[in-house]
């Protein structure tokens, strides 16, 4: 229920992402189709063209096409063991100066696992004890938002990119638009990966603070 609540908080931002991408494509198509068009005329009836409720439906449908596992694969560019929790102790815990792994090992009562699946399971047990911490809630919300945005950005490359090549008269403009879609994906993917790792290390740091 917590993840659903956080996703609900992010819904308007996901709607905004879909609306902006849709309007941007429409503007490019119209500008290239009617060279003498008045730019104010393009956006004159925006509210009627893409009402908020319709944009919300679009975002929900597009976002629902990808499972959480597939979104993780798109963000972390891994097919197996995609989540950062799979490397919580062997990679990320070691590199965060806030975290004393020796102390956390004493809290766990055993050595940390090295198997990716066991690492994620151990990390998740820690997470459940600190999931309502404000710091964890914020990083979790940020990660969910950017993870979903990354999934949408990947879909935009396929769907909006194809529409762009079909509907934009200028091939040069179509290629530039496709490049912008790629840049959007890579930038958002990098941010999502950063927040995913940050969430993992924040959980470990909060677990240490909880047991002082």
PDB file of C-alpha atoms in Angstrom, residues 1-150:
ATOM      1  CA  UNK A   1       0.000   0.000   0.000  1.00  0.00           C
ATOM      2  CA  UNK A   2       2.934   2.340   0.652  1.00  0.00           C
ATOM      3  CA  UNK A   3       4.244   2.071  -2.924  1.00  0.00           C
ATOM      4  CA  UNK A   4       0.768   2.686  -4.282  1.00  0.00           C
ATOM      5  CA  UNK A   5       0.389   5.757  -2.085  1.00  0.00           C
ATOM      6  CA  UNK A   6       3.697   7.166  -3.309  1.00  0.00           C
ATOM      7  CA  UNK A   7       2.768   6.452  -6.916  1.00  0.00           C
ATOM      8  CA  UNK A   8      -0.508   8.284  -6.392  1.00  0.00           C
ATOM      9  CA  UNK A   9       1.434  11.313  -5.159  1.00  0.00           C
ATOM     10  CA  UNK A  10       3.482  11.209  -8.356  1.00  0.00           C
ATOM     11  CA  UNK A  11       0.502  10.876 -10.686  1.00  0.00           C
ATOM     12  CA  UNK A  12       0.186  14.551 -11.597  1.00  0.00           C
ATOM     13  CA  UNK A  13       3.883  14.722 -12.473  1.00  0.00           C
ATOM     14  CA  UNK A  14       3.568  11.691 -14.740  1.00  0.00           C
ATOM     15  CA  UNK A  15       0.555  13.362 -16.368  1.00  0.00           C
ATOM     16  CA  UNK A  16       2.639  16.500 -16.903  1.00  0.00           C
ATOM     17  CA  UNK A  17       5.413  14.479 -18.580  1.00  0.00           C
ATOM     18  CA  UNK A  18       2.942  12.883 -21.005  1.00  0.00           C
ATOM     19  CA  UNK A  19       1.164  16.175 -21.698  1.00  0.00           C
ATOM     20  CA  UNK A  20       4.379  18.101 -22.401  1.00  0.00           C
ATOM     21  CA  UNK A  21       5.747  15.386 -24.695  1.00  0.00           C
ATOM     22  CA  UNK A  22       2.453  15.162 -26.569  1.00  0.00           C
ATOM     23  CA  UNK A  23       2.092  18.926 -26.991  1.00  0.00           C
ATOM     24  CA  UNK A  24       5.710  19.262 -28.085  1.00  0.00           C
ATOM     25  CA  UNK A  25       5.214  16.666 -30.833  1.00  0.00           C
ATOM     26  CA  UNK A  26       1.981  18.347 -31.949  1.00  0.00           C
ATOM     27  CA  UNK A  27       3.732  21.728 -32.103  1.00  0.00           C
ATOM     28  CA  UNK A  28       6.594  20.354 -34.219  1.00  0.00           C
ATOM     29  CA  UNK A  29       4.184  18.649 -36.623  1.00  0.00           C
ATOM     30  CA  UNK A  30       2.076  21.780 -37.029  1.00  0.00           C
ATOM     31  CA  UNK A  31       5.019  24.157 -37.385  1.00  0.00           C
ATOM     32  CA  UNK A  32       6.557  21.961 -40.077  1.00  0.00           C
ATOM     33  CA  UNK A  33       3.261  21.379 -41.857  1.00  0.00           C
ATOM     34  CA  UNK A  34       2.188  25.032 -42.015  1.00  0.00           C
ATOM     35  CA  UNK A  35       5.257  27.198 -42.340  1.00  0.00           C
ATOM     36  CA  UNK A  36       3.402  30.495 -41.946  1.00  0.00           C
ATOM     37  CA  UNK A  37       1.409  29.451 -38.910  1.00  0.00           C
ATOM     38  CA  UNK A  38       1.037  31.907 -36.027  1.00  0.00           C
ATOM     39  CA  UNK A  39       2.605  30.153 -32.991  1.00  0.00           C
ATOM     40  CA  UNK A  40      -0.107  31.550 -30.743  1.00  0.00           C
ATOM     41  CA  UNK A  41      -2.625  29.740 -32.896  1.00  0.00           C
ATOM     42  CA  UNK A  42      -0.989  26.388 -32.214  1.00  0.00           C
ATOM     43  CA  UNK A  43      -1.691  26.632 -28.509  1.00  0.00           C
ATOM     44  CA  UNK A  44      -4.915  28.638 -28.734  1.00  0.00           C
ATOM     45  CA  UNK A  45      -7.122  25.606 -28.150  1.00  0.00           C
ATOM     46  CA  UNK A  46      -4.746  23.414 -26.192  1.00  0.00           C
ATOM     47  CA  UNK A  47      -7.254  22.815 -23.417  1.00  0.00           C
ATOM     48  CA  UNK A  48      -9.784  21.454 -25.860  1.00  0.00           C
ATOM     49  CA  UNK A  49      -7.213  19.399 -27.749  1.00  0.00           C
ATOM     50  CA  UNK A  50      -5.743  17.601 -24.750  1.00  0.00           C
ATOM     51  CA  UNK A  51      -7.899  17.947 -21.669  1.00  0.00           C
ATOM     52  CA  UNK A  52      -6.270  16.963 -18.386  1.00  0.00           C
ATOM     53  CA  UNK A  53      -8.512  13.935 -17.895  1.00  0.00           C
ATOM     54  CA  UNK A  54      -7.546  12.548 -21.308  1.00  0.00           C
ATOM     55  CA  UNK A  55      -3.862  13.113 -20.602  1.00  0.00           C
ATOM     56  CA  UNK A  56      -4.251  11.301 -17.289  1.00  0.00           C
ATOM     57  CA  UNK A  57      -5.756   8.284 -19.078  1.00  0.00           C
ATOM     58  CA  UNK A  58      -2.889   8.275 -21.570  1.00  0.00           C
ATOM     59  CA  UNK A  59      -0.271   8.352 -18.824  1.00  0.00           C
ATOM     60  CA  UNK A  60      -1.974   5.560 -16.893  1.00  0.00           C
ATOM     61  CA  UNK A  61      -2.225   3.316 -19.953  1.00  0.00           C
ATOM     62  CA  UNK A  62       1.338   3.929 -21.126  1.00  0.00           C
ATOM     63  CA  UNK A  63       2.772   3.487 -17.652  1.00  0.00           C
ATOM     64  CA  UNK A  64       0.769   0.286 -17.195  1.00  0.00           C
ATOM     65  CA  UNK A  65       2.349  -1.307 -20.259  1.00  0.00           C
ATOM     66  CA  UNK A  66       5.557  -1.931 -18.343  1.00  0.00           C
ATOM     67  CA  UNK A  67       5.893  -4.074 -15.234  1.00  0.00           C
ATOM     68  CA  UNK A  68       7.992  -2.943 -12.272  1.00  0.00           C
ATOM     69  CA  UNK A  69      10.661  -5.511 -13.221  1.00  0.00           C
ATOM     70  CA  UNK A  70      10.857  -4.251 -16.788  1.00  0.00           C
ATOM     71  CA  UNK A  71      11.075  -0.642 -15.609  1.00  0.00           C
ATOM     72  CA  UNK A  72      13.997  -1.634 -13.375  1.00  0.00           C
ATOM     73  CA  UNK A  73      15.689  -3.283 -16.359  1.00  0.00           C
ATOM     74  CA  UNK A  74      15.242  -0.121 -18.420  1.00  0.00           C
ATOM     75  CA  UNK A  75      16.662   2.042 -15.630  1.00  0.00           C
ATOM     76  CA  UNK A  76      19.631  -0.077 -14.599  1.00  0.00           C
ATOM     77  CA  UNK A  77      20.304  -1.655 -18.015  1.00  0.00           C
ATOM     78  CA  UNK A  78      20.464  -5.165 -16.565  1.00  0.00           C
ATOM     79  CA  UNK A  79      18.293  -8.125 -17.474  1.00  0.00           C
ATOM     80  CA  UNK A  80      18.971 -10.180 -14.332  1.00  0.00           C
ATOM     81  CA  UNK A  81      19.308  -8.780 -10.822  1.00  0.00           C
ATOM     82  CA  UNK A  82      18.404  -5.310 -12.053  1.00  0.00           C
ATOM     83  CA  UNK A  83      17.447  -3.714  -8.744  1.00  0.00           C
ATOM     84  CA  UNK A  84      20.187  -1.877  -6.817  1.00  0.00           C
ATOM     85  CA  UNK A  85      19.251  -3.936  -3.762  1.00  0.00           C
ATOM     86  CA  UNK A  86      20.915  -6.881  -5.502  1.00  0.00           C
ATOM     87  CA  UNK A  87      24.238  -5.072  -4.984  1.00  0.00           C
ATOM     88  CA  UNK A  88      23.408  -3.342  -1.707  1.00  0.00           C
ATOM     89  CA  UNK A  89      26.354  -4.669   0.308  1.00  0.00           C
ATOM     90  CA  UNK A  90      28.984  -5.684  -2.233  1.00  0.00           C
ATOM     91  CA  UNK A  91      28.871  -2.365  -4.116  1.00  0.00           C
ATOM     92  CA  UNK A  92      26.801   0.505  -2.774  1.00  0.00           C
ATOM     93  CA  UNK A  93      27.144   0.012   0.980  1.00  0.00           C
ATOM     94  CA  UNK A  94      30.916   0.023   0.642  1.00  0.00           C
ATOM     95  CA  UNK A  95      31.038   3.291  -1.257  1.00  0.00           C
ATOM     96  CA  UNK A  96      28.771   5.375   1.004  1.00  0.00           C
ATOM     97  CA  UNK A  97      30.671   7.153   3.817  1.00  0.00           C
ATOM     98  CA  UNK A  98      27.537   7.213   5.989  1.00  0.00           C
ATOM     99  CA  UNK A  99      27.494   3.439   6.298  1.00  0.00           C
ATOM    100  CA  UNK A 100      29.535   1.230   8.621  1.00  0.00           C
ATOM    101  CA  UNK A 101      29.079  -2.258   7.188  1.00  0.00           C
ATOM    102  CA  UNK A 102      30.818  -3.900  10.149  1.00  0.00           C
ATOM    103  CA  UNK A 103      28.270  -2.375  12.479  1.00  0.00           C
ATOM    104  CA  UNK A 104      25.389  -3.344  10.216  1.00  0.00           C
ATOM    105  CA  UNK A 105      26.730  -6.892  10.139  1.00  0.00           C
ATOM    106  CA  UNK A 106      26.516  -7.001  13.930  1.00  0.00           C
ATOM    107  CA  UNK A 107      22.922  -5.748  13.715  1.00  0.00           C
ATOM    108  CA  UNK A 108      22.168  -8.514  11.228  1.00  0.00           C
ATOM    109  CA  UNK A 109      23.928 -11.069  13.403  1.00  0.00           C
ATOM    110  CA  UNK A 110      25.713 -12.619  10.431  1.00  0.00           C
ATOM    111  CA  UNK A 111      28.021 -11.801   7.559  1.00  0.00           C
ATOM    112  CA  UNK A 112      26.400 -10.032   4.664  1.00  0.00           C
ATOM    113  CA  UNK A 113      25.503 -12.239   1.711  1.00  0.00           C
ATOM    114  CA  UNK A 114      27.247 -11.871  -1.638  1.00  0.00           C
ATOM    115  CA  UNK A 115      24.611 -13.608  -3.745  1.00  0.00           C
ATOM    116  CA  UNK A 116      22.510 -10.914  -5.501  1.00  0.00           C
ATOM    117  CA  UNK A 117      19.165 -12.449  -4.576  1.00  0.00           C
ATOM    118  CA  UNK A 118      20.136 -12.863  -0.933  1.00  0.00           C
ATOM    119  CA  UNK A 119      21.522  -9.316  -0.829  1.00  0.00           C
ATOM    120  CA  UNK A 120      18.212  -7.927  -2.060  1.00  0.00           C
ATOM    121  CA  UNK A 121      16.261 -10.023   0.433  1.00  0.00           C
ATOM    122  CA  UNK A 122      18.462  -8.867   3.320  1.00  0.00           C
ATOM    123  CA  UNK A 123      18.255  -5.253   2.205  1.00  0.00           C
ATOM    124  CA  UNK A 124      14.465  -5.523   1.913  1.00  0.00           C
ATOM    125  CA  UNK A 125      14.218  -6.767   5.504  1.00  0.00           C
ATOM    126  CA  UNK A 126      16.115  -3.658   6.578  1.00  0.00           C
ATOM    127  CA  UNK A 127      13.866  -1.517   4.401  1.00  0.00           C
ATOM    128  CA  UNK A 128      10.676  -2.783   6.044  1.00  0.00           C
ATOM    129  CA  UNK A 129      11.934  -1.592   9.427  1.00  0.00           C
ATOM    130  CA  UNK A 130      12.619   1.978   8.256  1.00  0.00           C
ATOM    131  CA  UNK A 131      10.181   2.416   5.339  1.00  0.00           C
ATOM    132  CA  UNK A 132       8.261   5.221   7.084  1.00  0.00           C
ATOM    133  CA  UNK A 133      11.362   7.284   7.799  1.00  0.00           C
ATOM    134  CA  UNK A 134      11.015  10.700   6.076  1.00  0.00           C
ATOM    135  CA  UNK A 135      14.380  10.295   4.357  1.00  0.00           C
ATOM    136  CA  UNK A 136      13.441   6.857   3.018  1.00  0.00           C
ATOM    137  CA  UNK A 137       9.981   8.024   1.953  1.00  0.00           C
ATOM    138  CA  UNK A 138      11.452  10.935  -0.013  1.00  0.00           C
ATOM    139  CA  UNK A 139      14.094   8.894  -1.829  1.00  0.00           C
ATOM    140  CA  UNK A 140      11.553   6.139  -2.495  1.00  0.00           C
ATOM    141  CA  UNK A 141       9.103   8.634  -3.984  1.00  0.00           C
ATOM    142  CA  UNK A 142      11.821  10.242  -6.122  1.00  0.00           C
ATOM    143  CA  UNK A 143      12.953   6.850  -7.376  1.00  0.00           C
ATOM    144  CA  UNK A 144       9.411   5.730  -8.263  1.00  0.00           C
ATOM    145  CA  UNK A 145       8.762   8.979 -10.126  1.00  0.00           C
ATOM    146  CA  UNK A 146      11.948   8.823 -12.178  1.00  0.00           C
ATOM    147  CA  UNK A 147      11.639   5.065 -12.723  1.00  0.00           C
ATOM    148  CA  UNK A 148       8.170   5.586 -14.207  1.00  0.00           C
ATOM    149  CA  UNK A 149       9.389   8.582 -16.205  1.00  0.00           C
ATOM    150  CA  UNK A 150      12.226   6.453 -17.607  1.00  0.00           C
TER     151      UNK A 150
END
